[in-house]
Coordinates of C-alpha atoms and ligand atoms in Angstrom, one line a residue:
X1112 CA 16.6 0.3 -14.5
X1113 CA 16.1 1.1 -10.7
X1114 CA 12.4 0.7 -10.8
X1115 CA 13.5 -3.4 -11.9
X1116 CA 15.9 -3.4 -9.4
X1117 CA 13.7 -2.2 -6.7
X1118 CA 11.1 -4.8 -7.7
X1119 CA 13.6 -7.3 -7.8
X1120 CA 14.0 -6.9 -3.8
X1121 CA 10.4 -6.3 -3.2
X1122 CA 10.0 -9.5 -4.7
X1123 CA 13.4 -11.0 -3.0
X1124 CA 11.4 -10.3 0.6
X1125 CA 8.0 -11.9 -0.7
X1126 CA 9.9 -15.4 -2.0
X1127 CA 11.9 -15.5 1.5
X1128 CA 8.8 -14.8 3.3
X1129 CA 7.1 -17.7 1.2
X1130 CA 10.2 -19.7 1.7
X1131 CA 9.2 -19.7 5.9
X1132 CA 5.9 -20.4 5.4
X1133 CA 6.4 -23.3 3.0
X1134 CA 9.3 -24.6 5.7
X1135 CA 7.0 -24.2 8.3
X1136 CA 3.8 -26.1 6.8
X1137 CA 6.5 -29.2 5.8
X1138 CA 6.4 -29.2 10.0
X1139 CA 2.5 -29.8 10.0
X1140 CA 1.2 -33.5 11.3
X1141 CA 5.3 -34.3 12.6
X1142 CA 5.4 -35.8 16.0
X1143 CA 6.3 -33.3 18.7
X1144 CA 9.3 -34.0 20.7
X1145 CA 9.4 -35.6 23.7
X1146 CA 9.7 -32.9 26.3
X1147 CA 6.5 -30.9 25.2
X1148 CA 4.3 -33.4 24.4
X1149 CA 1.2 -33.6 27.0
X1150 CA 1.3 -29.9 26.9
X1151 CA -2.0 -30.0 24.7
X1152 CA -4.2 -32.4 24.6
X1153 CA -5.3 -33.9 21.1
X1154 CA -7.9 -31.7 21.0
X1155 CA -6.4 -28.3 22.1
X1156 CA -3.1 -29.8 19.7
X1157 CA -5.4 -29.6 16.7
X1158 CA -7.0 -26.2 17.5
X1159 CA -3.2 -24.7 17.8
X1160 CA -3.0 -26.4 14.2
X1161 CA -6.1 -24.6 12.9
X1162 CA -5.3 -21.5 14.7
X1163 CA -1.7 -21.3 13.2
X1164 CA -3.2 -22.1 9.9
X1165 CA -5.3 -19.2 9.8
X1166 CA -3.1 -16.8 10.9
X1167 CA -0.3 -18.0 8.4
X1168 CA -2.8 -17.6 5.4
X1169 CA -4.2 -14.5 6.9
X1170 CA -0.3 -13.5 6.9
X1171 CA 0.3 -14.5 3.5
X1172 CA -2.7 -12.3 2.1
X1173 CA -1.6 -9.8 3.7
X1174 CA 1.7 -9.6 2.3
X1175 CA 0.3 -10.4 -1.0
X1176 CA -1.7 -7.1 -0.8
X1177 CA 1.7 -5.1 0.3
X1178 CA 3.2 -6.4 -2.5
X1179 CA 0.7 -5.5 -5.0
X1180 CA 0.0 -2.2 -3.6
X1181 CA 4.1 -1.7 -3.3
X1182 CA 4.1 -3.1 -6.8
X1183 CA 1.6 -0.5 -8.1
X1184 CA 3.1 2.6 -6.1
X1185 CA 6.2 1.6 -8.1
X1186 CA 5.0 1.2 -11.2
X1187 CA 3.0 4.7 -11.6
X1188 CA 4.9 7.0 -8.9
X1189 CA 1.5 8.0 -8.1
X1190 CA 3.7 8.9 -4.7
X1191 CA 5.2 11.7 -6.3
X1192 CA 2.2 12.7 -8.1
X1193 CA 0.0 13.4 -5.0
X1194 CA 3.5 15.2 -3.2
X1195 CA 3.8 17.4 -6.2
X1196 CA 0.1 18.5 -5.6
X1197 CA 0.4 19.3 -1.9
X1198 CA 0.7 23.0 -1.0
X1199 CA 3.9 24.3 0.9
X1200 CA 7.4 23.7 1.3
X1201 CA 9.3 20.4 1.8
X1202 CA 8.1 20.5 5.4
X1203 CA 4.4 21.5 5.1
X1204 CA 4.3 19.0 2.0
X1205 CA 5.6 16.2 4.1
X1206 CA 3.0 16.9 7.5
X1207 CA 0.3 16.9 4.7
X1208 CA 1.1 13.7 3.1
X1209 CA 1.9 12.0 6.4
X1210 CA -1.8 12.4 7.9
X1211 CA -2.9 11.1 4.1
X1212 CA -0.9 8.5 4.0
X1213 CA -0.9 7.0 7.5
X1214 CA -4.7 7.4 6.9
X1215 CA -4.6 5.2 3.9
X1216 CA -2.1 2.3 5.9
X1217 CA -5.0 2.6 8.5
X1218 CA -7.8 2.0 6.2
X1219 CA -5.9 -1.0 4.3
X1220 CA -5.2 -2.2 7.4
X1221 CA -7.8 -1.9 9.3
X1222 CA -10.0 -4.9 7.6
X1223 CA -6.7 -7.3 8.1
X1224 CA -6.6 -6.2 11.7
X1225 CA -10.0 -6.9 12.2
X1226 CA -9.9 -10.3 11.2
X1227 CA -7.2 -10.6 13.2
X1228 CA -8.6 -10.1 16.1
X1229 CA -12.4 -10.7 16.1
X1230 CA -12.3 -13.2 13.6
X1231 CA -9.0 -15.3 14.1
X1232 CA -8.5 -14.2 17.3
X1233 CA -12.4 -14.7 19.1
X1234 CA -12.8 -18.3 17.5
X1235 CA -9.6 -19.7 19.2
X1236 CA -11.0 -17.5 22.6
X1237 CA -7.8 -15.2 22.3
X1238 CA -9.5 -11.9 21.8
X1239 CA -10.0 -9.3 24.5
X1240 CA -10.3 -6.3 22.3
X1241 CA -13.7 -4.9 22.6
X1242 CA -14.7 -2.7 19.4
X1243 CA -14.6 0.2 21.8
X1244 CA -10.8 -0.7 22.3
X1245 CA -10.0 -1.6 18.9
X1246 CA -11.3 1.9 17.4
X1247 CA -9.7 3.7 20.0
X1248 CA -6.1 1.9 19.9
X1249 CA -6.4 2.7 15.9
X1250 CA -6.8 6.3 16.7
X1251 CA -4.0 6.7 19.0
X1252 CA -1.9 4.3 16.8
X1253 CA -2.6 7.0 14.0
X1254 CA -2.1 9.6 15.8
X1255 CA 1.2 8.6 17.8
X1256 CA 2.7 7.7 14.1
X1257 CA 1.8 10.4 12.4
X1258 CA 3.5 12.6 15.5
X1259 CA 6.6 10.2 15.3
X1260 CA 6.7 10.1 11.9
X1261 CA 6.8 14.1 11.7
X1262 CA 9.3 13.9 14.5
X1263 CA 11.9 11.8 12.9
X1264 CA 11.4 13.2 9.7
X1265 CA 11.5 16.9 10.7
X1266 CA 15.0 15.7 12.9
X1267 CA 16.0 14.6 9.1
X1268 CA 15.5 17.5 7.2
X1269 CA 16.8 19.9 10.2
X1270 CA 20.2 17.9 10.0
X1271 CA 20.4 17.8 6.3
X1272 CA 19.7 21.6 6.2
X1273 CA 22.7 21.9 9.4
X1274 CA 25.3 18.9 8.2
X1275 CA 24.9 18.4 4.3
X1276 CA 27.4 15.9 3.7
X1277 CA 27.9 14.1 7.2
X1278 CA 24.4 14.5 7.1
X1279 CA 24.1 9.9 7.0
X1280 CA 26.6 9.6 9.9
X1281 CA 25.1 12.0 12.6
X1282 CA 21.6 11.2 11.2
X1283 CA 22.5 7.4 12.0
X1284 CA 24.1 8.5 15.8
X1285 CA 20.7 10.8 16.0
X1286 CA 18.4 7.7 15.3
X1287 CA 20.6 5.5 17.4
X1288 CA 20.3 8.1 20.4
X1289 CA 16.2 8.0 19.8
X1290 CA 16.0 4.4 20.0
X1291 CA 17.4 4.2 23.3
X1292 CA 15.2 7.2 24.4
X1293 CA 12.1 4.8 23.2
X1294 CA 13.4 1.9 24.8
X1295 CA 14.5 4.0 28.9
X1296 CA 10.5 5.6 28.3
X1297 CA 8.9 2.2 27.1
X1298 CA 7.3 2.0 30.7
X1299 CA 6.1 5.8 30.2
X1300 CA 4.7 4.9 26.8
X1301 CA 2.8 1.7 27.8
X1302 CA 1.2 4.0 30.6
X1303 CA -0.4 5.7 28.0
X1304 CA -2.3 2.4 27.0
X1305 CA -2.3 0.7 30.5
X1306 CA -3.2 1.0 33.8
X1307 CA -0.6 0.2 36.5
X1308 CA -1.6 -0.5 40.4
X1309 CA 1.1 -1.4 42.9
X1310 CA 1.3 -5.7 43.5
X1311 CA -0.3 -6.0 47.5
X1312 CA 1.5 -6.9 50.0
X1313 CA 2.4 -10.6 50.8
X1314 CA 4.5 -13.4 50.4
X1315 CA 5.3 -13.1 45.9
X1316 CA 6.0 -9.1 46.8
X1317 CA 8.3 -9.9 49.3
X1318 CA 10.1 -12.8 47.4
X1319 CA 9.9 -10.4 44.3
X1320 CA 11.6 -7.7 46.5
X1321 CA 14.2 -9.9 48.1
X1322 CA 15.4 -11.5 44.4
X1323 CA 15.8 -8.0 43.3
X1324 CA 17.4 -6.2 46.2
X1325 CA 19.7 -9.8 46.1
X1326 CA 21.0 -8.7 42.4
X1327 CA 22.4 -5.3 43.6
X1328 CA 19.1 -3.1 42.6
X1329 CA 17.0 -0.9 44.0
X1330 CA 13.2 -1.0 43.8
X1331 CA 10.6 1.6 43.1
X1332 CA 7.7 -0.4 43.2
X1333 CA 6.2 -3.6 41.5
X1334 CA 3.6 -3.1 39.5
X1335 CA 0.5 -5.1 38.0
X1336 CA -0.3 -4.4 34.5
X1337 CA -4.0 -4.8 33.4
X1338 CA -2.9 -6.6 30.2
X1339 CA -5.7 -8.9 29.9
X1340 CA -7.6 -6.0 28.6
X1341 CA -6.4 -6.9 25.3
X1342 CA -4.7 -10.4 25.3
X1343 CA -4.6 -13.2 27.6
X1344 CA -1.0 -13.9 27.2
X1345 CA 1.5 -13.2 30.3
X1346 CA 4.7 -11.7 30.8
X1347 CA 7.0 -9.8 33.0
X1348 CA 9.7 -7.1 32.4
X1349 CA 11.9 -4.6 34.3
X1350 CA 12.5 -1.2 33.0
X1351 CA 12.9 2.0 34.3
X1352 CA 15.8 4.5 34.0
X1353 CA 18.4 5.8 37.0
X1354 CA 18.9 4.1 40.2
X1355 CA 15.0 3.3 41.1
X1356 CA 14.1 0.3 38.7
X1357 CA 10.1 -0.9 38.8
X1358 CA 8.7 -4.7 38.1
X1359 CA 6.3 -4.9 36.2
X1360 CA 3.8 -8.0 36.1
X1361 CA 1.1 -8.7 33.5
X1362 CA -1.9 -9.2 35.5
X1363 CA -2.9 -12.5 33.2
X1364 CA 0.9 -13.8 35.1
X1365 CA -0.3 -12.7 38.6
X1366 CA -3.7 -14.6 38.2
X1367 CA -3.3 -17.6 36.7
X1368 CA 0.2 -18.6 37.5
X1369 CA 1.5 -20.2 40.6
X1370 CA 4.0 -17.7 43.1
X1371 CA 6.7 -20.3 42.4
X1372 CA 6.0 -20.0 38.7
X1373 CA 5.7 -16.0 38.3
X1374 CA 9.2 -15.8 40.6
X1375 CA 10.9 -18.1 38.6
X1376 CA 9.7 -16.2 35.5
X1377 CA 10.7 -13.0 36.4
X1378 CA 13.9 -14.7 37.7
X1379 CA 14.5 -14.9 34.0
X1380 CA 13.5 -11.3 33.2
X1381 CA 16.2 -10.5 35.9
X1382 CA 18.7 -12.4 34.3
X1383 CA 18.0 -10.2 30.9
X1384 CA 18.2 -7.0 33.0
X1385 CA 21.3 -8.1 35.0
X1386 CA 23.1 -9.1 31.7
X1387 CA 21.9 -6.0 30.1
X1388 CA 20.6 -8.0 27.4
X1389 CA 18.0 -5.7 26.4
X1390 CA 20.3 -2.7 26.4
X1391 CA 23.2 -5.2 24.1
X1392 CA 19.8 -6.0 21.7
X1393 CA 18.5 -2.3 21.3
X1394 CA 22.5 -1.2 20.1
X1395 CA 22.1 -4.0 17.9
X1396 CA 19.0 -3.1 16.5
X1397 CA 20.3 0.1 15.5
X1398 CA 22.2 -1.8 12.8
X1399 CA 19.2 -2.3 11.6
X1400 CA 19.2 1.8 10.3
X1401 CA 22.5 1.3 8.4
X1402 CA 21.4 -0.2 5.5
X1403 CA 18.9 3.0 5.4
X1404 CA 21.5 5.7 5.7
X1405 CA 23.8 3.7 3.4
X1406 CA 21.1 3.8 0.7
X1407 CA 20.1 7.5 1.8
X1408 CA 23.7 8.5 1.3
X1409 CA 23.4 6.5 -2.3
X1410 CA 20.0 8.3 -3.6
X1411 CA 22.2 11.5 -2.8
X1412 CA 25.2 10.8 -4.7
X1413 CA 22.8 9.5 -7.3
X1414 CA 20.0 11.7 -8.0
X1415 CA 18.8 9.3 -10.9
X1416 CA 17.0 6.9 -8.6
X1417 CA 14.5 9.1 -6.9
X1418 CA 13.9 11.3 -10.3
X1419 CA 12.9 7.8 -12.3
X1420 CA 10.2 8.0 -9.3
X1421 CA 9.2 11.1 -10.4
X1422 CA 10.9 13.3 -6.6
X1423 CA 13.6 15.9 -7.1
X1424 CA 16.0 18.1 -4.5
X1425 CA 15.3 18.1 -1.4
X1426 CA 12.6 16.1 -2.2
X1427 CA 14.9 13.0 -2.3
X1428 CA 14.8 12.1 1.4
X1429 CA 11.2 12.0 1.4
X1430 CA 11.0 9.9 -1.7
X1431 CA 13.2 7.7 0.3
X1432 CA 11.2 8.1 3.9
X1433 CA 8.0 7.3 2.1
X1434 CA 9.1 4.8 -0.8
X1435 CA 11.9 3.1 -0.3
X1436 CA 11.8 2.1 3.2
X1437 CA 10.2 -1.0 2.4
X1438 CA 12.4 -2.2 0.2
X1439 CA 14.8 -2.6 2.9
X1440 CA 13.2 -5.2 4.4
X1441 CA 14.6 -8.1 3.0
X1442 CA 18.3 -6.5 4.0
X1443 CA 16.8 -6.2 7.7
X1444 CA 15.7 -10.2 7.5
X1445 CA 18.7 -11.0 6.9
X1446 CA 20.4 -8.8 9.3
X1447 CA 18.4 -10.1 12.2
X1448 CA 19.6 -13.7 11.3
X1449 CA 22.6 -13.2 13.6
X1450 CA 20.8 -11.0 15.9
X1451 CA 18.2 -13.8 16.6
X1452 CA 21.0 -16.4 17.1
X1453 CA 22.7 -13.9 19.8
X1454 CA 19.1 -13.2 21.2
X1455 CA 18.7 -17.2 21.4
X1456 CA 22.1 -17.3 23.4
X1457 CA 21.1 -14.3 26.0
X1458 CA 17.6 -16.6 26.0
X1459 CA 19.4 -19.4 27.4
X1460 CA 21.5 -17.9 29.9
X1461 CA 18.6 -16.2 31.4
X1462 CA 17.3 -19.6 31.7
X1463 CA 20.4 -21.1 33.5
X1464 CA 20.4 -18.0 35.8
X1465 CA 16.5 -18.8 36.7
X1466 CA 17.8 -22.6 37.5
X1467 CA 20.5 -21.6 39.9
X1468 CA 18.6 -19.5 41.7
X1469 CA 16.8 -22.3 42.3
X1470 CA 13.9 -22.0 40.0
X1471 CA 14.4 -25.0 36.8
X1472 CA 10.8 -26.7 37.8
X1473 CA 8.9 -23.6 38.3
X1474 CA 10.6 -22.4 35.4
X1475 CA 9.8 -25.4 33.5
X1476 CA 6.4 -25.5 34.6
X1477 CA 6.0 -21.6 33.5
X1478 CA 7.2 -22.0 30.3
X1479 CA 4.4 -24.8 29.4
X1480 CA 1.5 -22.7 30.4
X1481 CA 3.1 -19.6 29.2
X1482 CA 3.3 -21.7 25.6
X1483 CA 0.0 -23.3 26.3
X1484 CA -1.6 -20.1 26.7
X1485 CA -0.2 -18.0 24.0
X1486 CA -0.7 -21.7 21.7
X1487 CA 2.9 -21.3 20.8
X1488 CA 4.5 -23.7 18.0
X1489 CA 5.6 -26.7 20.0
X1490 CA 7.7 -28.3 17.0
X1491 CA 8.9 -25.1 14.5
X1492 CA 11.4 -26.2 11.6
X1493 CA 14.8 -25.9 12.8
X1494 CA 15.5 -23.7 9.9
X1495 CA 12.8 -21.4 11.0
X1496 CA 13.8 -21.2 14.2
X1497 CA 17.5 -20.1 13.2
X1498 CA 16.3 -17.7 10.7
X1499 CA 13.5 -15.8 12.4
X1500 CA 13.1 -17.1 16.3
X1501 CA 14.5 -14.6 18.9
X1502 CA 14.1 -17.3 21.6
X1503 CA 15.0 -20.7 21.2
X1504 CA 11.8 -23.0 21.0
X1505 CA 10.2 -24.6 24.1
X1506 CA 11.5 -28.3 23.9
X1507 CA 15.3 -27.1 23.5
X1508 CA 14.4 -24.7 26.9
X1509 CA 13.3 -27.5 28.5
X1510 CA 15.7 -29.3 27.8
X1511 CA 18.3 -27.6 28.4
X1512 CA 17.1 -27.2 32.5
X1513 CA 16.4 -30.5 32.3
X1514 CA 19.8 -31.3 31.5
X1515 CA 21.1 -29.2 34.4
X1516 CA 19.7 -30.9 36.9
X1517 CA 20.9 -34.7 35.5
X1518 CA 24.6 -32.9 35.6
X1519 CA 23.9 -32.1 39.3
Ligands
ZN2958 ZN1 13.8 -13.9 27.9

């Protein structure tokens, strides 16, 4: 009875997931609108076509393998099979089947990633991962997983083992608490893949400075990022925690964009840290772990589920931890669908904020090699873009400067 029901999501997720694709391919060959046509020529428009193309069907071949693997797991509770063999208690058990199981997600995923990114990736010149890098990002993927994923669930257990019954509520302030830990030491982690050297001197440090001291902060340092060691996409962020806030530029921006252009993009960024957009969207993403407790809480008032799985006791909020997360995450989709609209709003008033600072044409002219280079969807179904988009796409940017400046 749960097993069916259980499928019945997994499979809920796949159809929506085809649903996006099949929405987004009805897009393919329609004339782009007016504002972001030129960007590519007919040649470079064709290679975006073939690029997205691939990556879509890679996508979908990749989420045909999750399901069948998710559909098999199901099926045979081969998952509580291999947990009932491990030595130890609920604790030693769980580290043990961690390191197997992140090991297995590596393997499967490893020949997906690779096509991704030396396949896929290469042939559209998008690829700056070297073998070397690749290999050694999998590692420390593995490893930084494994040691979050014993983290989090060793925090579970502990609070079960203190809390019992309020055990979902605190457990849902305790994951709500880590998130934002993650998100105030994001610039610590990304040290730990990137180098960072101080932007020189000169007229883009000083403007950079100036903007920022303008909005009422104070400034550690700016910072390049060496980001084209893996992509050649650019971006900009600001981050730190306490009064001393650092800038941090991908170097790709620094390079290849104009100052007017990088200013006007981290005008934007400014806005987002200003607004506290990026604090408002990490509380809302916590949502995101209420459907989890919720169902947590139900496994424990009904032991049935998690024993027609083939887990017992204690063993319950592993079942869940390992099994069940994924069934989830068709209730997440659908969760994000507001978040993405309010994500879209904070979007647009960043943009606004760049324009009255003075910024609309180097925004403008930004955003199009910022698209360009990343070969962004020019002309997404509007359906798409209201489901799944987190920014709104580059014609309605455009034209919403655009339309600033006519009011004027
Ligand atoms: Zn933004």
């Amino acid at each position: 009875m749960y097993k069916i029901l259980f499928l019945i999501l997994l499979l809920t997720n796949f159809f929506y997931h085809l649903f996006l694709h099949l929405l987004s391919n009805k897009q393919v060959g329609k004339p782009l609108p007016a504002s972001v046509q030129g960007i590519y020529n007919d040649e470079e428009y064709d290679k975006w076509r073939r690029y997205n193309n691939k990556k879509d069907k890679l996508g979908i071949v990749s989420s045909v393998i999750g399901l069948a693997i998710n559909i098999v797991l199901f099926c045979t509770n081969i998952i509580s099979v291999i947990y009932n063999a491990l030595p130890g208690d609920v604790m030693v058990k769980s580290m043990l089947f961690f390191l197997v199981i992140g090991l297995v997600e590596t393997i499967i995923s490893l020949p997906i990633d690779y096509i991704f990114n030396f396949k896929i990736e290469a042939e559209f010149g998008f690829n700056k991962v070297t073998p070397k890098t690749f290999i050694a990002d999998a590692i420390k993927n593995y490893i930084i997983g494994n040691i979050l994923n014993i983290a989090i669930f060793g925090l579970v257990l502990l609070a079960y083992n203190l809390l019992g019954n309020y055990f979902g509520i605190i457990a849902f302030l305790g994951l709500a608490l880590f998130m934002i830990l993650i998100s105030a030491f994001s610039t610590v982690f990304s040290k730990i893949f990137n180098k960072f050297t101080p932007l020189p001197e000169g007229e883009l440090r000083s403007n950079l400075s100036k903007m920022f001291a303008d909005a009422g902060y104070k400034l550690k340092d700016i910072y390049v990022m060496d980001a084209s060691k893996r992509t050649t996409k650019a971006n900009a962020y600001c981050g730190g925690i306490g009064k001393l806030k650092q800038i941090v530029l991908y170097d790709n921006l620094v390079n290849n964009y104009t100052d007017g252009e990088i200013t006007a993009v981290f005008a934007h960024e400014l806005a987002h840290f200003k607004n506290k957009d990026t604090t408002k969207m990490t509380f809302f993403n916590m949502l995101n772990f209420l459907p989890m407790m919720v169902m947590m809480t139900v496994m424990m008032i009904v032991p049935e589920i998690a024993q027609s799985f083939g887990f017992e006791g204690a063993n319950i909020f592993f079942a869940f931890y390992v099994s069940f997360g994924s069934i989830l995450s068709i209730v997440t989709s659908l969760i994000m669908i507001p978040f993405n609209c309010m994500s879209r709003r904070f979007e647009r008033r960043a943009d606004s904020l760049a324009y009255e600072l003075g910024y609309g044409d180097d925004l403008i002219s930004g955003l199009r090699k910022l698209h360009k280079d990343s070969l962004s969807d020019m002309n997404p179904h509007p359906t798409v873009v209201k489901l799944t988009y987190s920014h709104p796409p580059l014609h309605e940017r455009i034209e919403l400067i655009e339309a600033k400046k006519n009011n004027k």
